[in-house]
JSON list of C-alpha atoms in Angstrom, two decimals:
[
{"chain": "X", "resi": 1077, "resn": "UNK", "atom": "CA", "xyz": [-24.31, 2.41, 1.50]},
{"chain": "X", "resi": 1078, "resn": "UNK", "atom": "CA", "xyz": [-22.47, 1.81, -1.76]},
{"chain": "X", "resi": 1079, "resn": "UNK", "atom": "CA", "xyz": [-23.46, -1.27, -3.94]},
{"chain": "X", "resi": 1080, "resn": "UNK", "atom": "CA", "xyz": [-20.68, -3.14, -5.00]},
{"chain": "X", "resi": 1081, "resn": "UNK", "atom": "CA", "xyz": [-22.38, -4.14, -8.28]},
{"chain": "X", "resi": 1082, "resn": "UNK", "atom": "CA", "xyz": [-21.92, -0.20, -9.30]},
{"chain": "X", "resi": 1083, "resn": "UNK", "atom": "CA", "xyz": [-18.49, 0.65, -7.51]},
{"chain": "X", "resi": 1084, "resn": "UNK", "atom": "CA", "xyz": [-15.72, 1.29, -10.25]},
{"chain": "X", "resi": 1085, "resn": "UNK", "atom": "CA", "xyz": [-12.75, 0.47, -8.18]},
{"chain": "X", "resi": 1086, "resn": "UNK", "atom": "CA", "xyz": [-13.45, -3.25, -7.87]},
{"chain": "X", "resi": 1087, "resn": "UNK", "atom": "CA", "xyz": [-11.52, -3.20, -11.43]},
{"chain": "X", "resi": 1088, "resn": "UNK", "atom": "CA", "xyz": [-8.52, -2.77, -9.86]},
{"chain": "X", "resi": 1089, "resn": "UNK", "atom": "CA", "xyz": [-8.67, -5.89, -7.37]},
{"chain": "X", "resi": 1090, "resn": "UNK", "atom": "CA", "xyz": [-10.12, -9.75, -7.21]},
{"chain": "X", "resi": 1091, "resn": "UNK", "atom": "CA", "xyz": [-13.94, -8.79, -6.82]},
{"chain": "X", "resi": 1092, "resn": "UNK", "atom": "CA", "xyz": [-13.90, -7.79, -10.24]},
{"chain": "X", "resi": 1093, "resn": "UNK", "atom": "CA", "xyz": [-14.22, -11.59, -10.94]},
{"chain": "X", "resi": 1094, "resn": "UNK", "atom": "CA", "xyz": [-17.48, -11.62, -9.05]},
{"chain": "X", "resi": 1095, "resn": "UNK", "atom": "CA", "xyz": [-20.54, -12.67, -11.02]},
{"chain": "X", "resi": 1096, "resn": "UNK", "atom": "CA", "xyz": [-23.81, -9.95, -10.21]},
{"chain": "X", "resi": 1097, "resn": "UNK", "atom": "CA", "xyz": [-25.22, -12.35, -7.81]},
{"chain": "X", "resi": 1098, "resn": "UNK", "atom": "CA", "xyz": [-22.15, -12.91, -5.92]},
{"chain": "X", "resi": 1099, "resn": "UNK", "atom": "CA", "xyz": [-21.37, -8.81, -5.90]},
{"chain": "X", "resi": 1100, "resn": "UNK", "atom": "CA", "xyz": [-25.36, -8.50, -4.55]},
{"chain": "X", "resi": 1101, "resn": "UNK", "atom": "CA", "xyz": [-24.50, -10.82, -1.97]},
{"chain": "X", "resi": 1102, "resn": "UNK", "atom": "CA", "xyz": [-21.23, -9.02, -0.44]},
{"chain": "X", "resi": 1103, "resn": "UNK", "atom": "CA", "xyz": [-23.00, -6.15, -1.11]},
{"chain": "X", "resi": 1104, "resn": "UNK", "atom": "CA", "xyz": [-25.86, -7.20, 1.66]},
{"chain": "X", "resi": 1105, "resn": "UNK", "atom": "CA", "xyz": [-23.07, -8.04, 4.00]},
{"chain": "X", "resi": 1106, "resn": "UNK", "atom": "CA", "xyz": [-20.62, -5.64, 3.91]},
{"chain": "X", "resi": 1107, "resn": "UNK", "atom": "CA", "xyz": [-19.67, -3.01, 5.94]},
{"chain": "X", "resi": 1108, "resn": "UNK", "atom": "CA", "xyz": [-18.63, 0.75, 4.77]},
{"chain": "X", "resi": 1109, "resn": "UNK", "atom": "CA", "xyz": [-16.08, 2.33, 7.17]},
{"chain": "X", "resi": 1110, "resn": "UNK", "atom": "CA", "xyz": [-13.96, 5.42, 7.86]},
{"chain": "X", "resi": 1111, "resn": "UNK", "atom": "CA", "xyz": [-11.01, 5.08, 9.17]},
{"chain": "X", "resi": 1112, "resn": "UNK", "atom": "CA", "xyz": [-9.39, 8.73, 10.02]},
{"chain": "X", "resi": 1113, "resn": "UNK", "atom": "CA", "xyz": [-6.16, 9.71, 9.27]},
{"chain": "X", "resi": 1114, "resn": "UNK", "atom": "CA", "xyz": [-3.43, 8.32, 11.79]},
{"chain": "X", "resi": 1115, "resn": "UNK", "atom": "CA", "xyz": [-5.87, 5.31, 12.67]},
{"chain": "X", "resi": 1116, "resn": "UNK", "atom": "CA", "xyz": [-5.09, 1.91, 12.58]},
{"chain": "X", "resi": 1117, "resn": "UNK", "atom": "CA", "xyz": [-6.99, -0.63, 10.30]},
{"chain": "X", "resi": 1118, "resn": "UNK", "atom": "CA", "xyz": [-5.30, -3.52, 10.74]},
{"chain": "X", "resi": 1119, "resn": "UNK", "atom": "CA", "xyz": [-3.37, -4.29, 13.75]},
{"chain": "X", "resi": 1120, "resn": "UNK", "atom": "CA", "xyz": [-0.04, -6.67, 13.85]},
{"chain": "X", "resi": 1121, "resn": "UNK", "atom": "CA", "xyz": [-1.22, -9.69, 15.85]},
{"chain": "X", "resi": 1122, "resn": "UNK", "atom": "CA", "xyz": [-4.82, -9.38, 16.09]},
{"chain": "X", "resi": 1123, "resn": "UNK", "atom": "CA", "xyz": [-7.12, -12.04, 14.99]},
{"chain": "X", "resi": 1124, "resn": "UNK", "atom": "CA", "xyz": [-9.02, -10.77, 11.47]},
{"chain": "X", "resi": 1125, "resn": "UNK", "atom": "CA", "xyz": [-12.82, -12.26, 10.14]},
{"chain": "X", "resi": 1126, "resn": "UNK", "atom": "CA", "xyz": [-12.88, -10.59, 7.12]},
{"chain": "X", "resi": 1127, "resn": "UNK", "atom": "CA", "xyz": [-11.47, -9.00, 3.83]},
{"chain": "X", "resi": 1128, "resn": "UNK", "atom": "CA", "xyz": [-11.08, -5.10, 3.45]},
{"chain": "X", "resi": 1129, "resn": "UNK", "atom": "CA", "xyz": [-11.31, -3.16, 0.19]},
{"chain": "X", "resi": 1130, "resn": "UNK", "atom": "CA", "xyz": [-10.31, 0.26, -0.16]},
{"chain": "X", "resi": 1131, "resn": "UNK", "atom": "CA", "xyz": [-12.78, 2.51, -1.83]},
{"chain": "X", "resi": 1132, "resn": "UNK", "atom": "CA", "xyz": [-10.44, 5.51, -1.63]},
{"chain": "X", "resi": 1133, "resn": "UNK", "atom": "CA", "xyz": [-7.65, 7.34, 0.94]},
{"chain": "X", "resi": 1134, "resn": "UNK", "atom": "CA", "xyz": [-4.41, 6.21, 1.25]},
{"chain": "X", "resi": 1135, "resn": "UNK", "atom": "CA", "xyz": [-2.10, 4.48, 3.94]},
{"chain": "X", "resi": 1136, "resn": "UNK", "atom": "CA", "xyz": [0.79, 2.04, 5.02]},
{"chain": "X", "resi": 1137, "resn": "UNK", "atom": "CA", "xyz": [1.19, -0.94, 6.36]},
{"chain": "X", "resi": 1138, "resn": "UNK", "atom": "CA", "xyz": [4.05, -1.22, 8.88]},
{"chain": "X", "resi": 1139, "resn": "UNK", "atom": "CA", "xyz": [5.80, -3.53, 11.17]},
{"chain": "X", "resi": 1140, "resn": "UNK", "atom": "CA", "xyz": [7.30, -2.51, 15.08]},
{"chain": "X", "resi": 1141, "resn": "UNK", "atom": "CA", "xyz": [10.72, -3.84, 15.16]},
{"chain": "X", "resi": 1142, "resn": "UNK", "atom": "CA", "xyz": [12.21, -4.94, 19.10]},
{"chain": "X", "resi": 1143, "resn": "UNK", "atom": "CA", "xyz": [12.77, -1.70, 19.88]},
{"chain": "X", "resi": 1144, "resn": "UNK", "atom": "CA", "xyz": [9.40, -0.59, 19.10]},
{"chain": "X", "resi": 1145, "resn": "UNK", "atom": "CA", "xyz": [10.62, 1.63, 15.53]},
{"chain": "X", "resi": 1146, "resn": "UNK", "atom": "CA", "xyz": [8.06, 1.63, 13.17]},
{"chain": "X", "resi": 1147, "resn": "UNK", "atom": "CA", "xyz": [9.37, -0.02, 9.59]},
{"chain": "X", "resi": 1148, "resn": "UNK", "atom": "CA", "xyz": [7.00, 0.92, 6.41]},
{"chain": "X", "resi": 1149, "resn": "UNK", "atom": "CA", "xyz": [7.21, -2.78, 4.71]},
{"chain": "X", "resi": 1150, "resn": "UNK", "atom": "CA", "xyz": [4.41, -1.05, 1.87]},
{"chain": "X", "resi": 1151, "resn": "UNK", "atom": "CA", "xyz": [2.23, 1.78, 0.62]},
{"chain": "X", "resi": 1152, "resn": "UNK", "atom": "CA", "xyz": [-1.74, 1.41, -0.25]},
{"chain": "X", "resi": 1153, "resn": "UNK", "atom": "CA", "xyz": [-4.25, 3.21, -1.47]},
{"chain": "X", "resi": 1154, "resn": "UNK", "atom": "CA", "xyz": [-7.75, 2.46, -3.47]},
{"chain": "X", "resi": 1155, "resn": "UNK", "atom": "CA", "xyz": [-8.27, -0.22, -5.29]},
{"chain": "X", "resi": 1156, "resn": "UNK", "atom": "CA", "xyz": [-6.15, -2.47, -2.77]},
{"chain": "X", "resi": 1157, "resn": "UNK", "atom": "CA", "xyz": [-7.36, -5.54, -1.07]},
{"chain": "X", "resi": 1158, "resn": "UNK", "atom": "CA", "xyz": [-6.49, -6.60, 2.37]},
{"chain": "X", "resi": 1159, "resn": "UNK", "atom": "CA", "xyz": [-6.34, -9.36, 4.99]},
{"chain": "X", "resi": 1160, "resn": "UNK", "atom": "CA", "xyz": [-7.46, -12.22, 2.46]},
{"chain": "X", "resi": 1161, "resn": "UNK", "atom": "CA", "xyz": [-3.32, -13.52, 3.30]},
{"chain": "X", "resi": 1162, "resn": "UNK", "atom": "CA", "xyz": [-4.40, -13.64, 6.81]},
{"chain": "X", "resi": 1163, "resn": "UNK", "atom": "CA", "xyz": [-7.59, -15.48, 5.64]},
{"chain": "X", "resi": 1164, "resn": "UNK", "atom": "CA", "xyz": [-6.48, -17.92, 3.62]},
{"chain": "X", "resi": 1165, "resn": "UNK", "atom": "CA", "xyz": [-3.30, -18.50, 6.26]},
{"chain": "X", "resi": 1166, "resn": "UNK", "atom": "CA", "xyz": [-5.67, -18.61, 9.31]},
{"chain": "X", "resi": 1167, "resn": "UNK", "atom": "CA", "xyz": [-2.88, -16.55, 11.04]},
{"chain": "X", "resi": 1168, "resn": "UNK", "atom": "CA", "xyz": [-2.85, -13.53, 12.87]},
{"chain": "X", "resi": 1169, "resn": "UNK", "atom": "CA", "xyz": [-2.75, -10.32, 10.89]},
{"chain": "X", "resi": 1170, "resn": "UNK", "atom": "CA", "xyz": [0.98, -9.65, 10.40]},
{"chain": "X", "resi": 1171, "resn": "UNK", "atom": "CA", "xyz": [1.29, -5.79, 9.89]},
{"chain": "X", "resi": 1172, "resn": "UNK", "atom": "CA", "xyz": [-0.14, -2.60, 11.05]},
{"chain": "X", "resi": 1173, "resn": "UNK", "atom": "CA", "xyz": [-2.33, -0.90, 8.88]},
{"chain": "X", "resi": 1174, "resn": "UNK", "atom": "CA", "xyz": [-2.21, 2.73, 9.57]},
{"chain": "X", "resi": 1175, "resn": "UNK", "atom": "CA", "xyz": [-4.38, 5.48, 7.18]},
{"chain": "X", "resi": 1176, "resn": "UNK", "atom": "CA", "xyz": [-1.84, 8.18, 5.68]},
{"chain": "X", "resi": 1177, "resn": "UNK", "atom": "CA", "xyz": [-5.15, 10.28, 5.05]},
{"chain": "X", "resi": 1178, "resn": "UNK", "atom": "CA", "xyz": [-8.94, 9.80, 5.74]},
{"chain": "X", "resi": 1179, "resn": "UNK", "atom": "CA", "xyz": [-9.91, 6.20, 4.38]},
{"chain": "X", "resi": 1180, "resn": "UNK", "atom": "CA", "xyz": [-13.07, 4.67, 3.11]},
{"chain": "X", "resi": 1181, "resn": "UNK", "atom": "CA", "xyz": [-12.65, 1.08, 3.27]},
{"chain": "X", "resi": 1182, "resn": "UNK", "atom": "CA", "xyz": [-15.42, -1.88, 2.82]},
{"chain": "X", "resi": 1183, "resn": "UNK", "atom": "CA", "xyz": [-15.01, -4.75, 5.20]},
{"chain": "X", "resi": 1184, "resn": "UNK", "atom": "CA", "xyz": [-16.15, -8.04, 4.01]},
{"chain": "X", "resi": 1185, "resn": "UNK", "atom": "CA", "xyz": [-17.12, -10.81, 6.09]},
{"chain": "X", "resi": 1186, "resn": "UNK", "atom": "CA", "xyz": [-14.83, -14.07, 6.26]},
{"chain": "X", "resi": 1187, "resn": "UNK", "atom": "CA", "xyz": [-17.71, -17.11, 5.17]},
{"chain": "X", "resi": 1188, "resn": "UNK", "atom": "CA", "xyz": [-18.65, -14.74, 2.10]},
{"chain": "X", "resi": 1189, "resn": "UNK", "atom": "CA", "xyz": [-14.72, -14.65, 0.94]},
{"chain": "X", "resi": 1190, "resn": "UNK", "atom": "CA", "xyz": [-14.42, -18.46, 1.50]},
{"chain": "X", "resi": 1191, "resn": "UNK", "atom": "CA", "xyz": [-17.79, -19.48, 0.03]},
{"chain": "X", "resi": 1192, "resn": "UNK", "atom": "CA", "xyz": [-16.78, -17.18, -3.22]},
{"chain": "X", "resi": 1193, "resn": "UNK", "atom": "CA", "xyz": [-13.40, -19.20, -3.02]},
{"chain": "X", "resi": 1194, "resn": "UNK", "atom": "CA", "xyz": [-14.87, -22.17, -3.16]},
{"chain": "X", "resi": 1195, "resn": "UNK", "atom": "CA", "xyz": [-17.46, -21.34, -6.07]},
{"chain": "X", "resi": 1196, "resn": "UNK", "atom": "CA", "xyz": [-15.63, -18.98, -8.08]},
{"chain": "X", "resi": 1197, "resn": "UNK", "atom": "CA", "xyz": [-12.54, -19.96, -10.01]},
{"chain": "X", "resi": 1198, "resn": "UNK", "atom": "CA", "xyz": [-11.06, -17.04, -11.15]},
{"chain": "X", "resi": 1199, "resn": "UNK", "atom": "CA", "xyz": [-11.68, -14.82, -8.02]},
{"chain": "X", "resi": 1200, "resn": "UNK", "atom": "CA", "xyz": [-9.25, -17.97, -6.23]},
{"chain": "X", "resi": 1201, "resn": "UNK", "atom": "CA", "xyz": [-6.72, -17.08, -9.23]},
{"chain": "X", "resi": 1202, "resn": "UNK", "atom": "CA", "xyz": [-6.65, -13.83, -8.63]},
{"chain": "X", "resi": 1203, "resn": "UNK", "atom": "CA", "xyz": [-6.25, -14.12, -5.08]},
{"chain": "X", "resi": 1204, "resn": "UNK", "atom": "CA", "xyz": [-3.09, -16.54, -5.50]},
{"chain": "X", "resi": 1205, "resn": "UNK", "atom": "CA", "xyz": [-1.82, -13.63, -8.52]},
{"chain": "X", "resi": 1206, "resn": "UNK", "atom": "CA", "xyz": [-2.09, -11.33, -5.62]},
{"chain": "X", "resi": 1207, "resn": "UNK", "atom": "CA", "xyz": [-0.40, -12.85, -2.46]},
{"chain": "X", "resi": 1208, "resn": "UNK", "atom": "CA", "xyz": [2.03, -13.42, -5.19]},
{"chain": "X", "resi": 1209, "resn": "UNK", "atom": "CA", "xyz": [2.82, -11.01, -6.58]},
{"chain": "X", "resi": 1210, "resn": "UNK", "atom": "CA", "xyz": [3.09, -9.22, -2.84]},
{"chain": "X", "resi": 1211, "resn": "UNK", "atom": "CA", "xyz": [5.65, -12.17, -2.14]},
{"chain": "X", "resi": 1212, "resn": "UNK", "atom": "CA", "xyz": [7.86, -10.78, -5.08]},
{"chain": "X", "resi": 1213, "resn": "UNK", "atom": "CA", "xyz": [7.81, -7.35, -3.80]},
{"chain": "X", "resi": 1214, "resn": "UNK", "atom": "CA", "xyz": [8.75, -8.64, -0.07]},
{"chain": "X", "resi": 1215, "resn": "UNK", "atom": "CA", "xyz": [11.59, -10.60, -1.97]},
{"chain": "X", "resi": 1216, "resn": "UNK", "atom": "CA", "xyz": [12.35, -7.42, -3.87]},
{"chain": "X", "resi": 1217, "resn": "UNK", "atom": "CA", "xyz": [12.12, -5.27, -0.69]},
{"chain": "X", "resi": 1218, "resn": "UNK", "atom": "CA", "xyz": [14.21, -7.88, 1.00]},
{"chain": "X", "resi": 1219, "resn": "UNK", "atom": "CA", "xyz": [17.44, -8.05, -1.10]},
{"chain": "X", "resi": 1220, "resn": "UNK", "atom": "CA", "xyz": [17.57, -4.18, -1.67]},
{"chain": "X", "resi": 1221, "resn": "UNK", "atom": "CA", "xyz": [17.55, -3.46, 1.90]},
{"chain": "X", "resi": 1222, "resn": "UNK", "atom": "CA", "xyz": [20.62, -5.80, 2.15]},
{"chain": "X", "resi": 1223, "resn": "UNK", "atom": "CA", "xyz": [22.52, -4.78, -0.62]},
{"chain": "X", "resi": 1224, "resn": "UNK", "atom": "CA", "xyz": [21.52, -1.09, -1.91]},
{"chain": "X", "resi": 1225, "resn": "UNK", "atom": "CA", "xyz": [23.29, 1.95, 0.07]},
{"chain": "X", "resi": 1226, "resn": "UNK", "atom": "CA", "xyz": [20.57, 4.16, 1.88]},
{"chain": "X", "resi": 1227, "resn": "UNK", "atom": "CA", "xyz": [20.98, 6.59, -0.76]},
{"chain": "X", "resi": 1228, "resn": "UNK", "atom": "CA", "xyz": [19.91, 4.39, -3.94]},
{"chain": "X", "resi": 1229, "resn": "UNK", "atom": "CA", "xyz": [17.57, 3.17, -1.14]},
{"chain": "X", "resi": 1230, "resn": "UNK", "atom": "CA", "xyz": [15.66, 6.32, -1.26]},
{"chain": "X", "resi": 1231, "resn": "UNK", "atom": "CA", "xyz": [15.93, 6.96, -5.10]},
{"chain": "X", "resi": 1232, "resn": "UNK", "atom": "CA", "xyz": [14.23, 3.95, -5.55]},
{"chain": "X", "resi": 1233, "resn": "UNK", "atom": "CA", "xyz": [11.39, 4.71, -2.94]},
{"chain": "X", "resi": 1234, "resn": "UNK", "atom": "CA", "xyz": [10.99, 8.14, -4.35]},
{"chain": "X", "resi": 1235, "resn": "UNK", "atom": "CA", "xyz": [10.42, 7.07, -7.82]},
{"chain": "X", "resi": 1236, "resn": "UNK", "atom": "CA", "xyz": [7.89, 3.67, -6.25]},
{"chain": "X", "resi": 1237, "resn": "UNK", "atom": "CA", "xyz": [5.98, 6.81, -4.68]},
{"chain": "X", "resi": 1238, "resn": "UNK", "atom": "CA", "xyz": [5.50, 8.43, -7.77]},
{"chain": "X", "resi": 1239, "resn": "UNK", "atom": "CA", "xyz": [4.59, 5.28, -9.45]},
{"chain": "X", "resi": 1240, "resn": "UNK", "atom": "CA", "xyz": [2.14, 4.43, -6.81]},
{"chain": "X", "resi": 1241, "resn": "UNK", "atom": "CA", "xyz": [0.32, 7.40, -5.90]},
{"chain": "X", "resi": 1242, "resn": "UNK", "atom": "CA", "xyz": [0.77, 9.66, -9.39]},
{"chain": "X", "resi": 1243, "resn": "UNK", "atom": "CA", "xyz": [1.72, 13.54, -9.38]},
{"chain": "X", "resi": 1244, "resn": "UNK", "atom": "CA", "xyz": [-0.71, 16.28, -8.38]},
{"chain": "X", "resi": 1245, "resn": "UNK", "atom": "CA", "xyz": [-1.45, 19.78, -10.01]},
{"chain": "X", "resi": 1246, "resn": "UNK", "atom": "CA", "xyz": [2.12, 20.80, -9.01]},
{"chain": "X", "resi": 1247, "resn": "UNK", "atom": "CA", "xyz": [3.82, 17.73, -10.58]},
{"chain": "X", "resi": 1248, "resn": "UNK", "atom": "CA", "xyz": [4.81, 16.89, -6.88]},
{"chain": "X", "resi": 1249, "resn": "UNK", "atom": "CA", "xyz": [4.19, 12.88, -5.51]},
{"chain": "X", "resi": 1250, "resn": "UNK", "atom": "CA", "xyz": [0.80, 13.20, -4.64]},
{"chain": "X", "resi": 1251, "resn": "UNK", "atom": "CA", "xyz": [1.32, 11.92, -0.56]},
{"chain": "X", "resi": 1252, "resn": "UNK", "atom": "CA", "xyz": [2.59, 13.44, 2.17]},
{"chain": "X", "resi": 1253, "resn": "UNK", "atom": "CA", "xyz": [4.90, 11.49, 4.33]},
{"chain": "X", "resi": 1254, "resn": "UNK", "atom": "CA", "xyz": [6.71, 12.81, 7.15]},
{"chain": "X", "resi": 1255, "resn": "UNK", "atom": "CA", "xyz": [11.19, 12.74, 6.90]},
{"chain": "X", "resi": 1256, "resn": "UNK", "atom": "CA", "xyz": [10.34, 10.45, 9.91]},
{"chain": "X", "resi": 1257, "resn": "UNK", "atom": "CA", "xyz": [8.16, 7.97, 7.61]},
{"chain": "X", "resi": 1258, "resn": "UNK", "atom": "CA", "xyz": [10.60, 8.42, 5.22]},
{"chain": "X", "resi": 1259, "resn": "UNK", "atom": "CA", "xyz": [13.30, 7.45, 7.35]},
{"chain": "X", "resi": 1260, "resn": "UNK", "atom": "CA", "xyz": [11.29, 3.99, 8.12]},
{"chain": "X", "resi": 1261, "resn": "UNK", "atom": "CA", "xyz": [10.38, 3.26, 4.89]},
{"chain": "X", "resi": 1262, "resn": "UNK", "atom": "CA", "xyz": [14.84, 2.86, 3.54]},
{"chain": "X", "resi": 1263, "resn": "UNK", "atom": "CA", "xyz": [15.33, 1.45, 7.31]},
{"chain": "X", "resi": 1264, "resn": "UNK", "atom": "CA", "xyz": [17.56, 5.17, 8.28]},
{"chain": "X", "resi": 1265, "resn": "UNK", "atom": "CA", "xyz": [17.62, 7.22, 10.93]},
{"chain": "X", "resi": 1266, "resn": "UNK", "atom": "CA", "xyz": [15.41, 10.57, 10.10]},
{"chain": "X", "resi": 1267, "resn": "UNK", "atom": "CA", "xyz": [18.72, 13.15, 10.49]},
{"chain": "X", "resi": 1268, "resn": "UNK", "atom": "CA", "xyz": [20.28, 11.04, 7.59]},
{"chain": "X", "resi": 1269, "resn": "UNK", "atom": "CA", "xyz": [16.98, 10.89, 5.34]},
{"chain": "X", "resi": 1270, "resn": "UNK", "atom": "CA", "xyz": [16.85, 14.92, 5.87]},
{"chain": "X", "resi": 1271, "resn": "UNK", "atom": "CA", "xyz": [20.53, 15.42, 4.92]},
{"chain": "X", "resi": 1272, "resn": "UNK", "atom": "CA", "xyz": [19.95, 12.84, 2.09]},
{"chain": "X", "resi": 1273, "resn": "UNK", "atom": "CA", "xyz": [16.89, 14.42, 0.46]},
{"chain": "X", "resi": 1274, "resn": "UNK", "atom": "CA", "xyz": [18.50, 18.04, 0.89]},
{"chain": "X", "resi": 1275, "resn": "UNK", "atom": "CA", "xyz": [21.27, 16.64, -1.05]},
{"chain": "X", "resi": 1276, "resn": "UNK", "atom": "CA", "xyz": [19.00, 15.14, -3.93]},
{"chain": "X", "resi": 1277, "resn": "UNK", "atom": "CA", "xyz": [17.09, 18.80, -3.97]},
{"chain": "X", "resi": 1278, "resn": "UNK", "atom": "CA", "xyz": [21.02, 20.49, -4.24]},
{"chain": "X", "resi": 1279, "resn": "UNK", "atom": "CA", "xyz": [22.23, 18.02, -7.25]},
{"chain": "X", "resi": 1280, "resn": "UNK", "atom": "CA", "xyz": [18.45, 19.39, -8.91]},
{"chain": "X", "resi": 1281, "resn": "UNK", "atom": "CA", "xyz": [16.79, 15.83, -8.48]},
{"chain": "X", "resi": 1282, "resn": "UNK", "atom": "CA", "xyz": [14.14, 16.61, -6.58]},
{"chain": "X", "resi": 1283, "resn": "UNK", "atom": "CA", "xyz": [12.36, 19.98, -5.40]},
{"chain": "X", "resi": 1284, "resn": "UNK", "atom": "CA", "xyz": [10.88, 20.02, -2.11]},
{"chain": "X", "resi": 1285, "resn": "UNK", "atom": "CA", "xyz": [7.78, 22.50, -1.61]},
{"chain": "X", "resi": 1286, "resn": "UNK", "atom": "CA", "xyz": [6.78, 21.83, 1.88]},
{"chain": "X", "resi": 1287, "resn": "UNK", "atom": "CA", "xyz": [6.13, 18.37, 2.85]},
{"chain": "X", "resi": 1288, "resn": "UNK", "atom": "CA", "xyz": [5.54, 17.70, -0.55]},
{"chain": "X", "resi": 1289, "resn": "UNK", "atom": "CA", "xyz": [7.97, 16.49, -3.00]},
{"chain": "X", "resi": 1290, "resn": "UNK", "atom": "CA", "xyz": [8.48, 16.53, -6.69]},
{"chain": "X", "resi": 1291, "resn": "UNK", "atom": "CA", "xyz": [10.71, 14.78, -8.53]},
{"chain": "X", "resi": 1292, "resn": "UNK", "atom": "CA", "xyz": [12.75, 17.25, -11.36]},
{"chain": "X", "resi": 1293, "resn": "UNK", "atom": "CA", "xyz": [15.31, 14.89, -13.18]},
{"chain": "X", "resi": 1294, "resn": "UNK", "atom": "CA", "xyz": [13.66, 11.11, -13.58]},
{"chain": "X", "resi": 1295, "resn": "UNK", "atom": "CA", "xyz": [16.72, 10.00, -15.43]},
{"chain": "X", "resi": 1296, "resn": "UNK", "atom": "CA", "xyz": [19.18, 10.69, -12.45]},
{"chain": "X", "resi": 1297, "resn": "UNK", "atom": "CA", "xyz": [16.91, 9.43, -9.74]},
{"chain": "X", "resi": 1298, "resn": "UNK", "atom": "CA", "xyz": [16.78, 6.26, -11.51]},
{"chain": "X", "resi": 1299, "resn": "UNK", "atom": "CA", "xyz": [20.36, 6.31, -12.30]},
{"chain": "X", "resi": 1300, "resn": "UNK", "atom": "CA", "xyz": [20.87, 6.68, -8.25]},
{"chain": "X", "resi": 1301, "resn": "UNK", "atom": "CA", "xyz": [18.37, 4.14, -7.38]},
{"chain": "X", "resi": 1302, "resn": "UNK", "atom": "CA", "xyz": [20.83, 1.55, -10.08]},
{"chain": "X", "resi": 1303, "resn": "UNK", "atom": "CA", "xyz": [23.57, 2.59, -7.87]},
{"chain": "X", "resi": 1304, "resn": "UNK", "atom": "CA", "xyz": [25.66, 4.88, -10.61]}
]
C-alpha cells in the first residue's frame, strides 16, 4: 500500500495542503482500490462515507436522464478528487462514476476529511476553490448546451479532450471514447455525432485512426467551437 506522504499526484488536488502528520494519518486509513474498466465508482443516489483520490486511470462521471440515456456531465482522470461535494452537502452522491480504463483510486474515510477540515485551513480553501471552480464549469456546460449548435458543441469537447487528457505518441487525444459516449457527452443522438465527426475528418480538422482521434487543424476546431 502506497504512502500518501511519498505519492506525487497529491500536487494536483487539496491533500497537497496536508501537513506530514496529517498525510501519515490518511495514510493509516485509507484504502487502495481498482476499479476495472466499465465499473462504477460512484453511483447516482447512493449514500457516500468517504473522499476518493485518483492515483491514475481515467473515467466519467455521468447522469441517467428519464428515459434512462446516459449524459457525460465531465471527464476525470489522476490527480482528481471526488465525493468531498457529497461530504460537505451530506447529500446523496449525484452522478455516476464510471472508469473509461482500469482505475487506481484511494478511498478516504469521511471523520478523517472532516477532522482535516476542521484543523487545516488551507486544505478547507482548497476544497471551496474546487467545488467552485466545478460550479463554473456546470454553469459553463449549462449555457453551451442551450445556446451552441451540436456541431460547435463537439468542437469544443474535442479540443476540452485534448486539453484534459494530452496527445499520445501519434499526436491523437490520448482516450478512447466510443461515437456513443460521444454522442452523450454534446447531448446528440450517436448517427448525428458519426456524420458530424466524418465531416470534421473531410474539412481536414480532425483524423480519425480507429477509435482514436487526433486533432489536425487547432485553429479551425476552435474557430467551430466560437461558432464561425
Amino acid at each position: 500500500m502506497s504512502n500518501c506522504r511519498q505519492c506525487i499526484i497529491k500536487r494536483f488536488n487539496a491533500l497537497k495542503t496536508l501537513t506530514n502528520d496529517e498525510l501519515e494519518n490518511i495514510s493509516d486509513h485509507k484504502t487502495t482500490l481498482i476499479i476495472k474498466k466499465g465499473e462504477n465508482l460512484m453511483t447516482e443516489g447512493n449514500a457516500i462515507n468517504g473522499m476518493y483520490c485518483i492515483r491514475d486511470g481515467k473515467g466519467k462521471l455521468t447522469k441517467l436522464n428519464t428515459n434512462g440515456k446516459e449524459q457525460i456531465i465531465k471527464f476525470i482522470k489522476g490527480g482528481d478528487i471526488l465525493g468531498h461535494r457529497s461530504i460537505l452537502s451530506e447529500e446523496l452522491v449525484g452522478l455516476n462514476a464510471i472508469a473509461l480504463e482500469d482505475m487506481h483510486v484511494c478511498f478516504i474515510p469521511k471523520g478523517d476529511i472532516l477532522d482535516t477540515i476542521k484543523e487545516n485551513t488551507q486544505f478547507s480553501l482548497k476544497l471551496m476553490k474546487n467545488i467552485s471552480h466545478q460550479l463554473n464549469e456546470a454553469n459553463t456546460s449549462i449555457s453551451q448546451m442551450a445556446q451552441k449548435p451540436v456541431k460547435d458543441r463537439l468542437a469544443e469537447t474535442l479540443l476540452h479532450l485534448e486539453e484534459i487528457f494530452g496527445v499520445d505518441n501519434e499526436a491523437c487525444i490520448d482516450v478512447i471514447l466510443t461515437r456513443e459516449e460521444i454522442a452523450n457527452t454534446i447531448g446528440t443522438a450517436t448517427e448525428s455525432a458519426i456524420r458530424l465527426l466524418s465531416n470534421l475528418k473531410k474539412d481536414g480538422v480532425i483524423d480519425l485512426i480507429g477509435k482514436k482521434i487526433k486533432i489536425s487543424n487547432k485553429n479551425a476546431l476552435k474557430n467551430i467551437s466560437e461558432g464561425y
